[in-house]
CSV table of C-alpha atoms in Angstrom, one decimal:
chain,number,residue,atom,x,y,z
A,1,MET,CA,84.9,109.2,80.1
A,2,GLN,CA,86.3,113.3,79.0
A,3,VAL,CA,88.5,114.4,81.1
A,4,ASN,CA,89.1,118.1,82.1
A,5,VAL,CA,92.4,118.9,84.0
A,6,ASN,CA,94.2,122.7,85.1
A,7,VAL,CA,97.5,120.8,83.8
A,8,ASN,CA,100.6,123.6,84.7
A,9,GLY,CA,97.7,126.3,84.0
A,10,ASP,CA,96.6,124.7,80.6
A,11,GLY,CA,93.3,123.2,80.0
A,12,GLN,CA,93.4,119.6,79.1
A,13,SER,CA,90.9,117.4,77.9
A,14,HIS,CA,90.7,113.9,76.6
A,15,ASP,CA,88.9,110.8,76.4
A,16,VAL,CA,90.3,108.3,78.8
A,17,GLU,CA,89.5,104.9,80.4
A,18,PRO,CA,88.1,105.2,84.1
A,19,ARG,CA,91.1,102.8,85.0
A,20,THR,CA,93.5,105.4,83.6
A,21,LEU,CA,95.9,106.4,86.3
A,22,LEU,CA,96.9,110.3,86.7
A,23,VAL,CA,100.3,109.9,86.5
A,24,HIS,CA,100.0,107.6,83.2
A,25,TYR,CA,97.4,110.2,82.0
A,26,LEU,CA,100.2,113.5,82.1
A,27,ARG,CA,102.8,111.1,80.4
A,28,ASP,CA,100.5,109.5,77.7
A,29,ALA,CA,98.0,112.3,76.8
A,30,CYS,CA,99.1,114.8,78.2
A,31,GLY,CA,103.0,114.8,76.3
A,32,LEU,CA,104.5,115.4,80.4
A,33,THR,CA,107.3,112.8,80.6
A,34,GLY,CA,108.8,114.6,83.5
A,35,THR,CA,106.8,112.8,86.3
A,36,ASN,CA,108.8,109.1,86.4
A,37,VAL,CA,106.6,106.4,87.1
A,38,GLY,CA,109.1,104.0,89.9
A,39,CYS,CA,107.6,101.8,92.2
A,40,ASP,CA,104.2,102.0,90.7
A,41,SER,CA,102.9,101.0,94.6
A,42,SER,CA,103.1,104.5,96.2
A,43,SER,CA,106.1,104.2,98.1
A,44,CYS,CA,108.6,105.5,96.0
A,45,GLY,CA,107.2,109.1,95.6
A,46,ALA,CA,109.2,109.2,91.7
A,47,CYS,CA,105.2,110.1,90.3
A,48,THR,CA,104.9,113.0,93.1
A,49,VAL,CA,103.1,116.0,91.4
A,50,HIS,CA,100.9,118.7,92.8
A,51,PHE,CA,97.1,118.3,93.3
A,52,ASN,CA,95.5,121.4,94.2
A,53,GLY,CA,98.5,122.5,95.3
A,54,GLU,CA,99.9,119.8,98.0
A,55,ALA,CA,101.8,117.0,96.7
A,56,VAL,CA,100.6,113.6,95.7
A,57,LYS,CA,101.4,110.0,94.0
A,58,SER,CA,100.0,110.4,90.8
A,59,CYS,CA,100.4,106.5,90.7
A,60,THR,CA,97.5,106.1,92.8
A,61,MET,CA,95.6,108.4,91.6
A,62,LEU,CA,92.8,108.1,88.9
A,63,ALA,CA,92.9,110.5,86.1
A,64,VAL,CA,89.1,110.9,86.7
A,65,GLN,CA,89.7,111.9,90.6
A,66,ALA,CA,91.1,114.9,88.9
A,67,ASP,CA,88.6,115.8,86.7
A,68,GLY,CA,88.2,120.0,87.1
A,69,GLU,CA,91.0,119.8,89.4
A,70,ALA,CA,94.8,121.1,88.8
A,71,VAL,CA,97.5,119.8,88.5
A,72,THR,CA,101.4,121.0,88.5
A,73,THR,CA,103.8,118.4,87.6
A,74,ILE,CA,107.7,119.7,87.4
A,75,GLU,CA,107.5,121.2,83.9
A,76,GLY,CA,105.0,123.5,85.3
A,77,LEU,CA,107.4,124.9,88.4
A,78,ALA,CA,110.0,126.7,86.6
A,79,PRO,CA,108.5,130.4,86.5
A,80,SER,CA,110.2,130.9,82.8
A,81,GLU,CA,112.3,129.2,79.7
A,82,THR,CA,115.1,130.8,81.0
A,83,GLU,CA,115.0,130.6,85.1
A,84,LEU,CA,114.8,127.8,87.3
A,85,HIS,CA,112.1,127.3,90.3
A,86,PRO,CA,114.4,128.0,93.7
A,87,MET,CA,113.8,124.8,94.8
A,88,GLN,CA,115.5,122.9,91.4
A,89,GLN,CA,118.2,125.8,91.7
A,90,ALA,CA,119.1,125.1,94.8
A,91,PHE,CA,119.3,121.1,94.0
A,92,HIS,CA,121.6,122.5,91.1
A,93,GLU,CA,123.7,124.4,94.0
A,94,CYS,CA,123.9,121.8,96.3
A,95,HIS,CA,124.0,118.9,94.1
A,96,ALA,CA,121.6,117.2,95.4
A,97,LEU,CA,120.9,114.6,92.5
A,98,GLN,CA,123.2,112.2,91.1
A,99,CYS,CA,120.9,110.1,88.4
A,100,GLY,CA,118.0,112.2,88.7
A,101,TYR,CA,115.1,109.6,88.5
A,102,CYS,CA,113.5,110.7,91.7
A,103,THR,CA,114.4,113.8,91.4
A,104,PRO,CA,111.2,115.2,89.5
A,105,GLY,CA,109.1,113.6,92.1
A,106,MET,CA,111.6,114.6,95.4
A,107,VAL,CA,111.6,118.4,93.9
A,108,MET,CA,107.6,118.7,94.2
A,109,ALA,CA,107.6,117.4,97.7
A,110,ALA,CA,110.6,119.9,99.1
A,111,VAL,CA,107.8,122.4,97.2
A,112,SER,CA,104.8,121.0,98.8
A,113,LEU,CA,106.9,120.8,102.5
A,114,LEU,CA,107.5,124.0,102.0
A,115,ASP,CA,104.2,125.3,101.9
A,116,GLU,CA,103.8,123.5,104.6
A,117,VAL,CA,106.7,124.2,107.1
A,118,PRO,CA,108.3,127.2,105.7
A,119,ASN,CA,111.1,127.3,108.4
A,120,PRO,CA,111.9,123.2,108.6
A,121,SER,CA,114.8,121.6,110.7
A,122,GLU,CA,116.6,118.8,109.3
A,123,HIS,CA,114.5,116.4,111.2
A,124,ASP,CA,111.7,118.1,109.6
A,125,VAL,CA,112.9,117.9,106.0
A,126,ARG,CA,113.8,114.3,106.6
A,127,GLU,CA,110.3,113.1,107.7
A,128,GLY,CA,109.1,115.6,105.0
A,129,LEU,CA,110.7,113.6,102.3
A,130,GLU,CA,109.9,109.9,103.8
A,131,GLY,CA,107.4,109.0,101.1
A,132,ASN,CA,110.6,109.7,98.6
A,133,LEU,CA,113.3,107.5,97.9
A,134,CYS,CA,116.5,108.0,96.2
A,135,ARG,CA,118.8,105.4,96.0
A,136,CYS,CA,122.3,107.2,95.1
A,137,THR,CA,122.5,110.6,97.0
A,138,GLY,CA,122.1,108.9,100.7
A,139,TYR,CA,119.9,111.9,101.0
A,140,HIS,CA,122.3,114.4,102.4
A,141,ASN,CA,122.4,117.1,99.5
A,142,ILE,CA,119.0,116.2,99.0
A,143,VAL,CA,118.4,117.8,102.4
A,144,LYS,CA,120.6,120.4,102.1
A,145,ALA,CA,119.3,121.5,99.2
A,146,VAL,CA,115.6,121.7,100.6
A,147,LEU,CA,117.0,124.0,103.8
A,148,SER,CA,118.6,126.0,101.3
A,149,ALA,CA,115.4,126.7,99.8
A,150,ALA,CA,114.1,127.4,102.7
A,151,GLY,CA,116.5,130.3,103.1
A,152,GLY,CA,118.2,128.5,106.2
A,153,ASP,CA,122.1,127.7,106.5
A,154,ALA,CA,123.1,124.7,104.9
B,1,MET,CA,100.3,97.9,86.7
B,2,ILE,CA,96.9,99.3,86.1
B,3,PRO,CA,93.2,98.3,87.6
B,4,ALA,CA,91.2,95.6,85.7
B,5,ALA,CA,88.1,97.6,83.6
B,6,PHE,CA,85.4,99.2,85.9
B,7,ASP,CA,82.2,101.4,85.1
B,8,TYR,CA,82.8,104.9,86.9
B,9,GLU,CA,80.6,106.3,88.7
B,10,ARG,CA,80.8,109.9,90.9
B,11,ALA,CA,78.0,110.2,93.7
B,12,ASP,CA,77.2,114.2,94.2
B,13,SER,CA,76.1,113.9,97.5
B,14,ALA,CA,75.4,110.8,100.6
B,15,GLU,CA,72.0,110.1,99.1
B,16,GLN,CA,73.0,109.7,96.0
B,17,ALA,CA,76.1,107.5,96.7
B,18,LEU,CA,73.3,105.6,98.7
B,19,ALA,CA,71.0,105.4,96.3
B,20,LEU,CA,74.4,104.1,93.5
B,21,LEU,CA,75.2,101.3,96.0
B,22,GLY,CA,71.4,100.3,96.2
B,23,GLU,CA,71.4,100.2,92.8
B,24,HIS,CA,75.0,98.2,92.1
B,25,GLY,CA,75.4,96.0,96.2
B,26,ASP,CA,78.8,93.8,96.4
B,27,GLU,CA,79.1,95.0,92.2
B,28,ALA,CA,80.4,97.8,93.8
B,29,LYS,CA,83.2,99.5,95.7
B,30,LEU,CA,83.4,103.1,97.3
B,31,LEU,CA,86.3,105.4,96.2
B,32,ALA,CA,87.1,108.2,98.7
B,33,GLY,CA,91.1,109.0,98.6
B,34,GLY,CA,91.7,105.4,96.5
B,35,HIS,CA,95.0,105.0,99.3
B,36,SER,CA,93.5,101.4,100.2
B,37,LEU,CA,91.8,100.7,97.4
B,38,ILE,CA,94.1,101.9,94.2
B,39,PRO,CA,96.9,99.7,95.4
B,40,LEU,CA,94.2,97.2,95.5
B,41,MET,CA,92.6,97.2,91.7
B,42,LYS,CA,96.1,97.8,90.9
B,43,TYR,CA,97.2,94.2,92.0
B,44,ARG,CA,94.0,92.6,90.9
B,45,LEU,CA,93.2,92.0,94.2
B,46,ALA,CA,90.3,93.7,93.8
B,47,ASN,CA,88.2,93.9,90.7
B,48,PRO,CA,84.9,95.7,91.6
B,49,ALA,CA,82.6,96.2,88.4
B,50,VAL,CA,81.6,99.1,89.7
B,51,VAL,CA,83.7,102.1,91.1
B,52,ILE,CA,81.4,105.1,93.0
B,53,ASP,CA,83.8,107.4,93.8
B,54,ILE,CA,82.4,109.6,97.0
B,55,GLY,CA,86.1,111.5,96.8
B,56,ARG,CA,84.4,114.8,96.6
B,57,LEU,CA,81.4,114.7,98.7
B,58,ASN,CA,82.8,118.1,101.0
B,59,ASP,CA,80.1,118.1,102.9
B,60,LEU,CA,81.4,114.5,104.8
B,61,SER,CA,84.4,116.7,105.4
B,62,TYR,CA,84.8,117.8,108.8
B,63,ILE,CA,85.9,118.1,112.2
B,64,ASN,CA,83.2,119.3,114.6
B,65,ASP,CA,82.8,120.0,118.6
B,66,GLY,CA,80.1,117.1,119.7
B,67,GLY,CA,80.3,118.2,123.2
B,68,ASP,CA,81.4,115.1,124.7
B,69,HIS,CA,83.2,113.9,121.6
B,70,LEU,CA,84.5,115.0,118.5
B,71,ALA,CA,82.3,114.3,115.4
B,72,ILE,CA,84.6,113.5,112.3
B,73,GLY,CA,83.1,113.5,109.1
B,74,ALA,CA,84.5,110.0,107.0
B,75,LEU,CA,85.7,111.7,104.4
B,76,THR,CA,88.2,114.0,106.3
B,77,ARG,CA,91.7,113.1,104.8
B,78,HIS,CA,94.4,112.4,107.4
B,79,ARG,CA,96.3,115.6,106.7
B,80,ASP,CA,93.4,117.9,108.0
B,81,ILE,CA,92.9,115.8,111.3
B,82,GLU,CA,96.9,115.6,112.1
B,83,ILE,CA,97.1,119.3,112.0
B,84,ASP,CA,93.4,119.9,113.5
B,85,ASP,CA,94.4,122.1,116.7
B,86,LEU,CA,90.4,120.5,118.2
B,87,VAL,CA,92.0,117.1,117.3
B,88,GLY,CA,95.4,117.9,119.0
B,89,SER,CA,93.8,119.5,122.3
B,90,GLN,CA,91.1,117.0,122.7
B,91,THR,CA,92.3,113.3,121.5
B,92,PRO,CA,95.9,113.9,120.5
B,93,LEU,CA,96.2,109.8,120.2
B,94,LEU,CA,94.1,110.6,117.1
B,95,ALA,CA,96.7,113.0,116.2
B,96,ALA,CA,99.7,111.4,116.7
B,97,ALA,CA,98.2,107.4,115.6
B,98,THR,CA,97.6,110.5,111.8
B,99,SER,CA,101.2,111.2,111.7
B,100,GLN,CA,102.0,108.1,111.5
B,101,VAL,CA,100.0,106.8,108.3
B,102,GLY,CA,102.1,106.2,105.0
B,103,ASP,CA,103.5,109.5,104.2
B,104,PRO,CA,102.7,113.3,103.3
B,105,GLN,CA,101.6,112.7,100.2
B,106,VAL,CA,99.2,109.5,101.4
B,107,ARG,CA,98.4,112.1,104.2
B,108,HIS,CA,96.9,114.8,101.5
B,109,ARG,CA,94.8,112.3,100.3
B,110,GLY,CA,93.8,109.1,102.0
B,111,THR,CA,90.9,109.6,104.4
B,112,ILE,CA,90.1,108.5,107.8
B,113,GLY,CA,86.6,107.0,106.9
B,114,GLY,CA,88.3,104.5,103.9
B,115,ALA,CA,91.5,103.6,106.4
B,116,ILE,CA,88.6,102.3,108.3
B,117,ALA,CA,86.2,100.9,106.3
B,118,HIS,CA,89.5,99.3,104.6
B,119,GLY,CA,89.5,97.3,108.1
B,120,ASP,CA,93.1,96.7,107.7
B,121,PRO,CA,94.7,94.8,111.0
B,122,ALA,CA,98.1,96.4,109.5
B,123,SER,CA,97.0,99.8,109.6
B,124,ASP,CA,97.8,102.2,112.4
B,125,LEU,CA,94.3,104.4,113.0
B,126,PRO,CA,91.8,101.1,113.8
B,127,ALA,CA,93.9,100.6,116.8
B,128,ALA,CA,93.9,104.4,117.8
B,129,LEU,CA,90.4,104.5,118.0
B,130,LEU,CA,90.1,100.8,120.1
B,131,ALA,CA,91.9,102.6,122.4
B,132,LEU,CA,89.8,105.6,122.5
B,133,ARG,CA,86.6,103.8,122.3
B,134,ALA,CA,84.9,105.8,118.9
B,135,THR,CA,82.1,104.7,117.6
B,136,MET,CA,81.4,104.7,113.7
B,137,VAL,CA,78.2,106.4,112.5
B,138,ILE,CA,77.0,103.9,109.4
B,139,THR,CA,74.3,105.0,107.2
B,140,GLY,CA,72.2,102.4,105.3
B,141,GLN,CA,69.5,102.7,103.4
B,142,ASP,CA,67.2,103.1,106.0
B,143,GLY,CA,69.1,104.9,108.1
B,144,ALA,CA,71.9,105.0,110.5
B,145,ARG,CA,73.3,103.9,113.0
B,146,GLU,CA,76.0,103.8,115.3
B,147,VAL,CA,78.6,100.5,115.9
B,148,SER,CA,81.3,100.7,118.4
B,149,ALA,CA,84.9,100.1,117.8
B,150,ASP,CA,85.0,96.8,119.2
B,151,ASP,CA,82.2,95.7,117.6
B,152,PHE,CA,83.3,97.7,113.9
B,153,PHE,CA,86.1,95.5,112.6
B,154,THR,CA,84.8,92.0,111.9
B,155,GLY,CA,87.5,89.8,110.4
B,156,PHE,CA,91.0,90.6,108.1
B,157,LEU,CA,89.8,93.2,105.7
B,158,GLU,CA,86.2,93.1,106.9
B,159,THR,CA,84.6,95.3,108.8
B,160,ALA,CA,80.3,96.2,110.0
B,161,LEU,CA,79.4,97.8,106.6
B,162,GLY,CA,77.3,95.7,104.4
B,163,ASP,CA,77.5,96.2,100.8
B,164,THR,CA,74.9,98.8,100.5
B,165,ASP,CA,76.0,100.5,103.7
B,166,LEU,CA,78.0,104.4,104.0
B,167,LEU,CA,80.5,104.7,106.7
B,168,THR,CA,80.1,108.6,107.3
B,169,GLU,CA,81.2,109.3,110.9
B,170,ILE,CA,83.6,108.8,113.6
B,171,ARG,CA,82.9,109.9,116.7
B,172,VAL,CA,86.0,110.3,119.1
B,173,PRO,CA,85.5,110.7,122.6
B,174,LYS,CA,87.2,113.7,124.1
B,175,VAL,CA,90.0,113.1,126.0
B,176,PRO,CA,92.0,116.4,126.9
B,177,ASP,CA,93.7,115.0,129.7
B,178,ALA,CA,94.8,111.7,129.1
B,179,GLY,CA,97.7,110.0,129.4
B,180,TRP,CA,98.3,108.3,125.7
B,181,SER,CA,101.2,106.7,123.6
B,182,PHE,CA,101.2,105.6,120.3
B,183,GLN,CA,104.2,103.2,119.7
B,184,LYS,CA,104.9,101.9,116.0
B,185,PHE,CA,108.0,99.5,115.3
B,186,ASN,CA,108.8,99.8,111.3
B,187,ARG,CA,111.9,98.6,109.6
B,188,ARG,CA,112.0,101.7,107.3
B,189,ALA,CA,110.0,105.5,107.6
B,190,GLN,CA,106.7,104.9,105.8
B,191,ASP,CA,106.3,101.3,106.3
B,192,TRP,CA,103.3,99.5,107.7
B,193,ALA,CA,103.9,98.7,111.7
B,194,ILE,CA,105.5,95.3,112.1
B,195,VAL,CA,103.6,95.6,115.5
B,196,GLY,CA,101.9,98.6,116.8
B,197,ALA,CA,100.6,99.6,120.1
B,198,ALA,CA,98.2,102.5,120.9
B,199,VAL,CA,97.4,103.4,124.7
B,200,LEU,CA,95.4,105.4,126.4
B,201,VAL,CA,95.0,106.3,129.9
B,202,ASN,CA,91.8,108.5,131.2
B,203,ASN,CA,90.4,108.4,135.0
B,204,GLY,CA,92.0,105.8,135.8
B,205,SER,CA,90.6,103.6,132.7
B,206,THR,CA,93.3,102.2,130.2
B,207,GLY,CA,92.5,101.7,126.6
B,208,VAL,CA,95.0,99.9,124.7
B,209,GLY,CA,94.6,98.5,120.7
B,210,LEU,CA,97.0,96.4,119.1
B,211,VAL,CA,98.5,96.7,115.3
B,212,ASN,CA,99.3,93.7,113.3
B,213,MET,CA,98.8,91.0,115.9
B,214,ASP,CA,95.9,90.0,114.7
B,215,SER,CA,93.6,89.3,111.8
B,216,LYS,CA,91.9,92.0,113.0
B,217,PRO,CA,92.5,95.0,114.3
B,218,VAL,CA,91.9,94.3,118.2
B,219,ARG,CA,91.8,95.4,121.5
B,220,SER,CA,94.6,93.7,124.5
B,221,ALA,CA,91.7,92.3,126.8
B,222,ALA,CA,94.3,91.1,128.6
B,223,VAL,CA,96.8,93.9,129.0
B,224,GLU,CA,93.6,96.0,129.9
B,225,ALA,CA,92.5,93.7,132.7
B,226,ALA,CA,95.9,93.6,133.7
B,227,VAL,CA,96.0,96.9,134.4
B,228,SER,CA,92.9,97.4,136.4
B,229,GLY,CA,93.9,94.8,138.7
B,230,GLY,CA,96.4,96.7,139.4
B,231,ALA,CA,99.8,95.3,137.7
B,232,THR,CA,103.0,97.7,136.5
B,233,ALA,CA,103.1,98.3,133.4
B,234,SER,CA,105.5,95.5,133.1
B,235,ASP,CA,103.6,93.3,134.5
B,236,ALA,CA,101.1,94.1,132.1
B,237,ALA,CA,103.1,94.1,129.5
B,238,ALA,CA,104.3,90.9,129.9
B,239,VAL,CA,100.7,89.6,128.8
B,240,ALA,CA,99.9,91.6,125.6
B,241,ALA,CA,100.8,88.9,123.2
B,242,GLU,CA,98.2,87.1,125.0
B,243,GLY,CA,94.7,85.5,123.7
B,244,VAL,CA,95.8,87.1,119.9
B,245,GLU,CA,96.9,85.4,116.8
B,246,PRO,CA,99.6,87.6,115.2
B,247,PRO,CA,100.6,86.4,111.8
B,248,ALA,CA,103.4,85.5,110.2
B,249,ASP,CA,104.7,86.8,107.0
B,250,LEU,CA,108.4,88.2,105.7
B,251,ASN,CA,109.1,90.6,108.3
B,252,ALA,CA,108.4,89.1,111.4
B,253,SER,CA,107.8,86.0,112.7
B,254,VAL,CA,104.7,85.0,115.2
B,255,GLU,CA,107.0,84.9,118.1
B,256,TYR,CA,108.7,88.3,116.8
B,257,ARG,CA,105.5,89.9,116.8
B,258,GLN,CA,104.8,88.9,120.1
B,259,HIS,CA,108.1,89.6,121.6
B,260,LEU,CA,107.4,93.2,119.7
B,261,ALA,CA,103.9,93.7,121.2
B,262,ARG,CA,105.1,93.2,124.9
B,263,VAL,CA,108.0,95.3,124.1
B,264,LEU,CA,105.8,98.5,122.7
B,265,VAL,CA,103.1,97.9,125.2
B,266,ARG,CA,104.9,98.1,128.0
B,267,ARG,CA,106.6,101.3,126.6
B,268,GLY,CA,103.4,102.6,126.0
B,269,LEU,CA,101.9,102.2,129.0
B,270,GLU,CA,105.2,103.7,130.7
B,271,GLU,CA,104.6,106.8,128.5
B,272,ALA,CA,101.1,106.7,128.8
B,273,GLY,CA,101.6,106.8,132.5
B,274,ARG,CA,103.9,109.6,133.2
B,275,ALA,CA,101.1,112.5,131.7
């Protein structure tokens, strides 16, 4: 089936099987491998992308569900080749990653969180990121980075 | 994990969804937000020959004031219910239970109708809808009918929905002044409840819905009878494990679930009683 998806502002058109998961569509058809597959069972959040502006787990969506809609991946977040998105910058400055595997999903979830809760408390950030697992950092610096990106004291 | 191959149909209207169901019957599954169905298909626990995508039926995504109740379209996403002012003021128990479903990403995609139609005893929403005495509106091939939450959940992952039925609306009584509590015990954020309890105390009538305490979502008739007989919260909660048959699994034995039910129902009755 032919699907047309606006991915990071670019019109993508591919012939896919209906059973193709959105994350595989993004990685294999669109060649955007920044979105990782972690648990593959909608628990870990590594595959988080924005679907029409909201964080979703792309391992639990079919590509056909995105037909005609807009998806943003980690590759589409930065404003230019030389500039990071403020959330990416905050992760960099707060050392909010170690192995980095969860980071694309974590950043996408964090951006979506600040869209909904612009001035979160530490509790709001921890609750808001409950759908994303990190096995390295203990979350401390991730929470710090999100609070920093929100403009609060971190 | 990738689902087995299936034929994909997209419905552009409720009428078309019903026509497709009529054509494909038990060969087909409806796809709303997909957060119950897609995991089942990835694990190959469900292998429908046809998937009918109703996810774009925006006509079925709404929260309306129906006078004595809120009328919630089956395709309304959890996130929209969680933050809705009307739900928050008129039926805050539903808002609280909805905020406990999965995680933010799941709540952005999952729908109330999809969660209810899945009929999972471990799901948060059925317990709340049972305590609230909600009514489901089912549209079949011959028109619509109303089914009480009590009659809707019929068995493990089984509901009153027939193969060619479409769940279209959930009607939740307005209870702005009721005492309420939603108690959920799990080991990790975003996990399913090991046991949960939804409690509503409204005008002297008490509803208690239990999560993961039987093969289907249930009300605790024993606790409700004890409360209406004048028992204290503590005494009423002591019978929370009576009349139900909780499952045993990796997370909890039968005995542990019985214990949790007594503790959570007591906390729930106490919290709801303070309102």
